[in-house]
Short mmCIF file of C-alpha atoms and ligand atoms in Angstrom, two decimals:
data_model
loop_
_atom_site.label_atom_id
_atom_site.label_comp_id
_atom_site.label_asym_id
_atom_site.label_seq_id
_atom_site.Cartn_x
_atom_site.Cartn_y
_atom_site.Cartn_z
CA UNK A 1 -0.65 3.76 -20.05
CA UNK A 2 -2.71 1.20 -18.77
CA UNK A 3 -6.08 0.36 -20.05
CA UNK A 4 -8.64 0.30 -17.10
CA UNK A 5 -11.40 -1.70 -18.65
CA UNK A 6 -9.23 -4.78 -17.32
CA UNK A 7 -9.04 -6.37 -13.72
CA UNK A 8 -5.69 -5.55 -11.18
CA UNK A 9 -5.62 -9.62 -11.90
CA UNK A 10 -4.84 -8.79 -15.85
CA UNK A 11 -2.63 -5.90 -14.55
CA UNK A 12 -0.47 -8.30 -12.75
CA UNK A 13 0.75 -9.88 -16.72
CA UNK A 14 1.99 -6.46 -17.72
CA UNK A 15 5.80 -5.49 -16.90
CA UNK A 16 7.23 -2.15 -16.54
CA UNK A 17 4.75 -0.95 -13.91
CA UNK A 18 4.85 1.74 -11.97
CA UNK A 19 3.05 1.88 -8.32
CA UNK A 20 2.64 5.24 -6.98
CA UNK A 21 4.34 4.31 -3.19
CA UNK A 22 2.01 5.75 -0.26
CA UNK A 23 0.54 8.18 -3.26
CA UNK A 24 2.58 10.35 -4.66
CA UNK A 25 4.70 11.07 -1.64
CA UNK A 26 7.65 12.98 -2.86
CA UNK A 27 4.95 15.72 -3.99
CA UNK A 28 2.13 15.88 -1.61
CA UNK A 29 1.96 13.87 1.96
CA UNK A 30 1.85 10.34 1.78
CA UNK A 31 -1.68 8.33 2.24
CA UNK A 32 -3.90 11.19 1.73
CA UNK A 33 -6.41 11.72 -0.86
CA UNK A 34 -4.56 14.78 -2.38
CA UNK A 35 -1.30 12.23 -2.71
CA UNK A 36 -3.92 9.60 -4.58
CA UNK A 37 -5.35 12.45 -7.26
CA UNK A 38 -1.46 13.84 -7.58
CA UNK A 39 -0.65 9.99 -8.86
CA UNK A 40 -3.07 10.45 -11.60
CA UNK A 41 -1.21 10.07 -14.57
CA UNK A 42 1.99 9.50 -13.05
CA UNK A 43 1.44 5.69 -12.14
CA UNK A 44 -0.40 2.86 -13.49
CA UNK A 45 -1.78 1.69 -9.48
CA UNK A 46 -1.49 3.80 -6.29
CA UNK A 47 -0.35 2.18 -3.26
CA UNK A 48 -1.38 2.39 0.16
CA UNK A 49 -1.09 1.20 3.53
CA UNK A 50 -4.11 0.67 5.85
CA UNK A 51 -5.08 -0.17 9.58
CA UNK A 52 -7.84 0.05 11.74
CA UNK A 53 -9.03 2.54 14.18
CA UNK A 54 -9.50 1.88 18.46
CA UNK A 55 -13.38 1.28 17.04
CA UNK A 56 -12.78 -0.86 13.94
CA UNK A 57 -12.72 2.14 11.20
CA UNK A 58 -10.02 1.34 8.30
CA UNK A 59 -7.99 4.78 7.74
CA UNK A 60 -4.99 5.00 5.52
CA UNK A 61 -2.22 5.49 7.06
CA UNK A 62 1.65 4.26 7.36
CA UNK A 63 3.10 4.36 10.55
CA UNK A 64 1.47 2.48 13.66
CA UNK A 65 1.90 5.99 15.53
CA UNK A 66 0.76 9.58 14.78
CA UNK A 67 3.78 11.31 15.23
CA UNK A 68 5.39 11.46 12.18
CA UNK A 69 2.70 12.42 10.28
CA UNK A 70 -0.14 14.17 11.89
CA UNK A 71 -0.25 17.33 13.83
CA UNK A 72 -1.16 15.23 16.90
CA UNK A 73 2.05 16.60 19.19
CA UNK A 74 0.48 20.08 19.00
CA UNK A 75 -2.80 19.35 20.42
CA UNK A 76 -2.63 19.54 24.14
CA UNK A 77 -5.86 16.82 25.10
CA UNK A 78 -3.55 14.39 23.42
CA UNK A 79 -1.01 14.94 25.20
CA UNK A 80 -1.45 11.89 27.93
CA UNK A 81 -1.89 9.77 24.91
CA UNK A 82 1.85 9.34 24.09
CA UNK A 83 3.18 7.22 22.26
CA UNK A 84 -0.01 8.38 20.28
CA UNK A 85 -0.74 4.35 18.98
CA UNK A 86 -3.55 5.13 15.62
CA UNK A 87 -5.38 1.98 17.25
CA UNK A 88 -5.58 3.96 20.90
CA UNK A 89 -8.04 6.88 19.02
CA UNK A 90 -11.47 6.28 17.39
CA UNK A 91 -12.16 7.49 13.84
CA UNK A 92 -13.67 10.75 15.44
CA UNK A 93 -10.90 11.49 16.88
CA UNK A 94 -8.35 11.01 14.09
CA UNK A 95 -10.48 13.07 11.99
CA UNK A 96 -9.88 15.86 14.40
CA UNK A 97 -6.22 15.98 13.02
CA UNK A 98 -4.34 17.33 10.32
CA UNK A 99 -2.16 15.14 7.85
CA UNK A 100 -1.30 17.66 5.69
CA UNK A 101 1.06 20.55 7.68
CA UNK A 102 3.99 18.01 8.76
CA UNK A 103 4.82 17.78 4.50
CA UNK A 104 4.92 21.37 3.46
CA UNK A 105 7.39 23.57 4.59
CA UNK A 106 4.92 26.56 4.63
CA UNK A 107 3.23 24.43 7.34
CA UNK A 108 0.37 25.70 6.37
CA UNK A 109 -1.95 23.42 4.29
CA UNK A 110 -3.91 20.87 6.07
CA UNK A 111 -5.04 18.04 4.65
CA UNK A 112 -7.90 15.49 6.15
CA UNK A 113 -7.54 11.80 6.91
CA UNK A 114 -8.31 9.17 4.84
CA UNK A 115 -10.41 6.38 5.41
CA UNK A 116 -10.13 3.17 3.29
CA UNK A 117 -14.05 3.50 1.52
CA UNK A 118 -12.96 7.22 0.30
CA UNK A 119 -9.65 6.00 -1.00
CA UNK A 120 -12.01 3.11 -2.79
CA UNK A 121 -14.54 5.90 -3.93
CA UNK A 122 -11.46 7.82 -5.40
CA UNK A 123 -10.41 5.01 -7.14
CA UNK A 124 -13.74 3.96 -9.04
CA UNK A 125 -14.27 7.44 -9.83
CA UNK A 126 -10.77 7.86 -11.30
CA UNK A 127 -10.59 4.58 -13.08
CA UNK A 128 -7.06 3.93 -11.38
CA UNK A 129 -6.06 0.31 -9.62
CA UNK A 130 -5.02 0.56 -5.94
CA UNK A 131 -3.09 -1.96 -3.92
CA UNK A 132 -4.32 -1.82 -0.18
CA UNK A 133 -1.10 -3.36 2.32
CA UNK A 134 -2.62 -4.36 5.26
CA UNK A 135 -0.42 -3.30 7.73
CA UNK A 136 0.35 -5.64 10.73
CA UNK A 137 -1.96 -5.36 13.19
CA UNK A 138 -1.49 -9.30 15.08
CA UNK A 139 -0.45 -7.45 18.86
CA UNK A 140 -4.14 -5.87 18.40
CA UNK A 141 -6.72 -7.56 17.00
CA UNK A 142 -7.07 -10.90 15.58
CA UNK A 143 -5.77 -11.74 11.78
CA UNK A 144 -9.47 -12.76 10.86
CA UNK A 145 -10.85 -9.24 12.50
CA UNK A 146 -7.87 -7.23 10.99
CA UNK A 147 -9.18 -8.78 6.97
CA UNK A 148 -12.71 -9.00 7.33
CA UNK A 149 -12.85 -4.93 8.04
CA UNK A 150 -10.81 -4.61 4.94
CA UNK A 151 -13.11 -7.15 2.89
CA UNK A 152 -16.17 -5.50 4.20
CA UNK A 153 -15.21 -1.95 2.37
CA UNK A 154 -13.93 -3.63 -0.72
CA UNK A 155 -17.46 -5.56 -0.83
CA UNK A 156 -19.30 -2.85 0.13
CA UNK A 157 -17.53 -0.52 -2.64
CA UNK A 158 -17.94 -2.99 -5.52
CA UNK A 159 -14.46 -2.78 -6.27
CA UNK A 160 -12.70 -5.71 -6.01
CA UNK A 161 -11.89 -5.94 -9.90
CA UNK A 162 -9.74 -2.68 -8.75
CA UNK A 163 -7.60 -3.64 -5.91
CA UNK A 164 -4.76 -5.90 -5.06
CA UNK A 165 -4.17 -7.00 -1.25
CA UNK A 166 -0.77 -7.39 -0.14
CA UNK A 167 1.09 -7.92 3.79
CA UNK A 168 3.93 -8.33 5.13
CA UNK A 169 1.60 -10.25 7.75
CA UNK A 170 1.04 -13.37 5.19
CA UNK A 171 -1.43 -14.81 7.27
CA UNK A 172 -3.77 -12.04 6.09
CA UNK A 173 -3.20 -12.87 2.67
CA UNK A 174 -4.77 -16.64 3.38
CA UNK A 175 -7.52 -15.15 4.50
CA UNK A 176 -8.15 -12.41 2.16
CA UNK A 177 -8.27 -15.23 -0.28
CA UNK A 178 -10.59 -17.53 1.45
CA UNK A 179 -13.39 -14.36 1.81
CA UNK A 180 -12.24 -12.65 -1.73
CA UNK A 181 -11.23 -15.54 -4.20
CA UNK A 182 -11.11 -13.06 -7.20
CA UNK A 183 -9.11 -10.92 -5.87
CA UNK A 184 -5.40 -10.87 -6.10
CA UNK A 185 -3.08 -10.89 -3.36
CA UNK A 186 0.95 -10.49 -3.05
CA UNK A 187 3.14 -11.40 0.07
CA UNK A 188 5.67 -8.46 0.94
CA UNK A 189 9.18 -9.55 2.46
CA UNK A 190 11.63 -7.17 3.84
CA UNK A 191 14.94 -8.91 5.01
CA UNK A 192 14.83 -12.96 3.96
CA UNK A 193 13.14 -14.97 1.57
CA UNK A 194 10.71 -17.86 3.18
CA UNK A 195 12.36 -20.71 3.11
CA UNK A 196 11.43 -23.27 -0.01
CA UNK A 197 9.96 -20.02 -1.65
CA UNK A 198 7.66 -21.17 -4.49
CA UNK A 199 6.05 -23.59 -2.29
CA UNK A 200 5.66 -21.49 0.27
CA UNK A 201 3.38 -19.14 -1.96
CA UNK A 202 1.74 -21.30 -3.44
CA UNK A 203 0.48 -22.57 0.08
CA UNK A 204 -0.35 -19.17 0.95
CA UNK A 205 -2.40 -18.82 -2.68
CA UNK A 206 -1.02 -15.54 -3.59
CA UNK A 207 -0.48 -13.91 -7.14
CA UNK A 208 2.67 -11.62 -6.37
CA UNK A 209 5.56 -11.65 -4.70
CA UNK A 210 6.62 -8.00 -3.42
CA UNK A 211 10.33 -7.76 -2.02
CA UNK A 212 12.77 -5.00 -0.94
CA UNK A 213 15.16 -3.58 -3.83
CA UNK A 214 18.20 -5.12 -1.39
CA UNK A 215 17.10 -8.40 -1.74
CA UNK A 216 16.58 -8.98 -5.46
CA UNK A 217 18.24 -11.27 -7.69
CA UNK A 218 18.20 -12.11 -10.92
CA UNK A 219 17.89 -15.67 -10.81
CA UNK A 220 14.83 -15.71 -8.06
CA UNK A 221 12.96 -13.23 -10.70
CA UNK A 222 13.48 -15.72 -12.87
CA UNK A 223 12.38 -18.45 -10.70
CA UNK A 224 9.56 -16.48 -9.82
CA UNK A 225 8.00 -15.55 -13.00
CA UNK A 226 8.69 -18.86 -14.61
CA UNK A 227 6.84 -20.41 -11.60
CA UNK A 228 3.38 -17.43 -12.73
CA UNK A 229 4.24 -14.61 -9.91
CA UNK A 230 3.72 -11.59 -10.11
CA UNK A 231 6.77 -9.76 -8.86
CA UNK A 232 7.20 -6.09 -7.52
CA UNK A 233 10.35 -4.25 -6.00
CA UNK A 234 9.90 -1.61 -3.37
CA UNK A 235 11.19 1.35 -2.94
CA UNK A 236 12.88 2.63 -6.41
CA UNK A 237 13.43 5.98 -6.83
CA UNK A 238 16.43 5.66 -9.42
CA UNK A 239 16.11 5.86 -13.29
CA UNK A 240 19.06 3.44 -13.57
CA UNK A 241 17.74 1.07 -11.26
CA UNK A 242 14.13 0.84 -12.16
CA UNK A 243 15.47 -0.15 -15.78
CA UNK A 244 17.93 -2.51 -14.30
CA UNK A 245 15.18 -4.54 -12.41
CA UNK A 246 12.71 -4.29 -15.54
CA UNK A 247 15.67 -5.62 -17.25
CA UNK A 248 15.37 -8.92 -14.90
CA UNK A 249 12.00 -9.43 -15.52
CA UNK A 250 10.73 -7.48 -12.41
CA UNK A 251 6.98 -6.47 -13.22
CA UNK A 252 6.50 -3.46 -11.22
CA UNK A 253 8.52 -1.35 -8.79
CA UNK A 254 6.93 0.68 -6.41
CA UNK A 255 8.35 4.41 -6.30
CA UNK A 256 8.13 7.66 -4.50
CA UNK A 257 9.07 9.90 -7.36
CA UNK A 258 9.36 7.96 -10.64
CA UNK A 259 6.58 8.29 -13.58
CA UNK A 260 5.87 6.08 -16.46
CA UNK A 261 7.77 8.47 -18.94
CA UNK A 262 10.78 8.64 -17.03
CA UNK A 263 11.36 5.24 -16.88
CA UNK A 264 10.15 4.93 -20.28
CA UNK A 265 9.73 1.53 -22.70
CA UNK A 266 13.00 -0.86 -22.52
O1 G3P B 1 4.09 -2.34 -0.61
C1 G3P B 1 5.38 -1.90 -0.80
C2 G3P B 1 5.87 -1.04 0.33
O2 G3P B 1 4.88 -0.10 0.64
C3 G3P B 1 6.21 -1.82 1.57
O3 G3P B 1 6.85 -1.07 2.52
O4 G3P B 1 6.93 0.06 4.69
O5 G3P B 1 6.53 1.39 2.63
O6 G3P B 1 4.75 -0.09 3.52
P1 G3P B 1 6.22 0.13 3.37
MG1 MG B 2 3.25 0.16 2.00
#
């Protein structure tokens, strides 16, 4: 296991890392605080995603709609709010719902939001590393709104030794550097790698490169790592797999049901 006197910066030289994906989502529902304490032990950081509220509050959540995983469809006042956008309700009335009852099929534990500064409370009180992804919020609000509420609760927490900040929105990531030097940052890509690659993160000033299992290859890790990323696969949920990308020199894989001691030392 990890040793959490370091910084997520030191964290980012370590291979074999395992990132609990949206908490630990196979066993409790994902982004909620009883997903972040079920990672404990299982993980060595817990990811989540995170966007802001109609009045500016930073909740953790996936999806850019409530559907999926809220209660919100039951609740007849909300029913004019279709398609039920999370930046179309105010932190009031998200906490009003329940993100727990969609998960279990008992449908009958509920489970509170979460809001970014409790997810950083749980984390300095747990002595666990948490990456934040800032979801992408550019049809909303502006890229230097959308960071500085995220900077404000990592500043206001104290934790930025804790926390990595990672987007598939990489103009966030420039940003996030320009108002939190010291803390790391990683550019997620889904379908394509950016053209001229190593330059292009280097521009951008990140530490980590985080790409979809489908579009990893052996010689970019290697390319990659030689050039000082950080590099982290999403989503592996496969023994086989996970060992097969540690095996290329991929630091960290982000998973929705894998722990340290199944994927075990190489
Ligand atoms: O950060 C890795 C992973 O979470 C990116 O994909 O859609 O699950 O946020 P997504
Ligand atoms: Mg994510």
């Amino acid at each position: 296991m990890i040793e959490y006197c370091m910084k997520f910066l030191e964290l980012l030289n370590k291979t074999n890392i395992i990132a609990a994906h949206r908490g630990a989502r196979s066993i409790a529902p994902e982004n909620t605080l009883i997903a972040l304490k079920k990672s404990l032990g299982r993980c060595d950081f817990i990811e989540i995603d995170v966007q802001l509220s109609r009045d500016g509050a930073v909740i953790v959540m996936h999806d850019d709609t409530l559907e999926r995983t809220t209660n919100i469809t039951e609740i007849e006042r909300f029913k004019s709010r279709k398609p039920y956008r999370v930046c179309d309700f105010t932190l009031d009335e998200l906490r009003t719902l329940d993100y727990g009852s969609w998960f279990y099929k008992d449908k009958k534990h509920k489970e509170p939001l979460l809001t970014l500064r409790e997810a950083l409370e749980f984390i300095k009180e747990n002595n666990i590393f948490l990456n934040i992804e800032i979801k992408d919020m550019s049809g909303i609000l502006s890229d230097d709104a959308a960071v500085e509420a995220v900077v404000k609760e990592i500043k206001e927490s104290d934790a930025s030794e804790l926390v990595l900040i990672s987007s598939f929105r990489h103009e966030y990531l420039k940003l996030a550097k320009e108002k939190l030097p010291d803390v790391p940052t990683a550019a997620l890509v889904e379908n394509n790698h950016p053209p001229k690659l190593i330059e292009y993160l280097r521009e951008l000033g990140v530490n980590g490169y985080n790409l979809n299992s489908e579009l990893v290859d052996k010689e970019s890790v290697e390319m990659l790592r030689e050039a000082g990323f950080f590099v982290g696969v999403y989503t592996v949920n496969d023994v086989k797999r996970a060992k097969k990308l540690f095996g290329m020199g991929v630091n960290c894989i982000f998973s929705d049901t894998l722990e340290k001691k199944e994927v075990g030392a190489l």
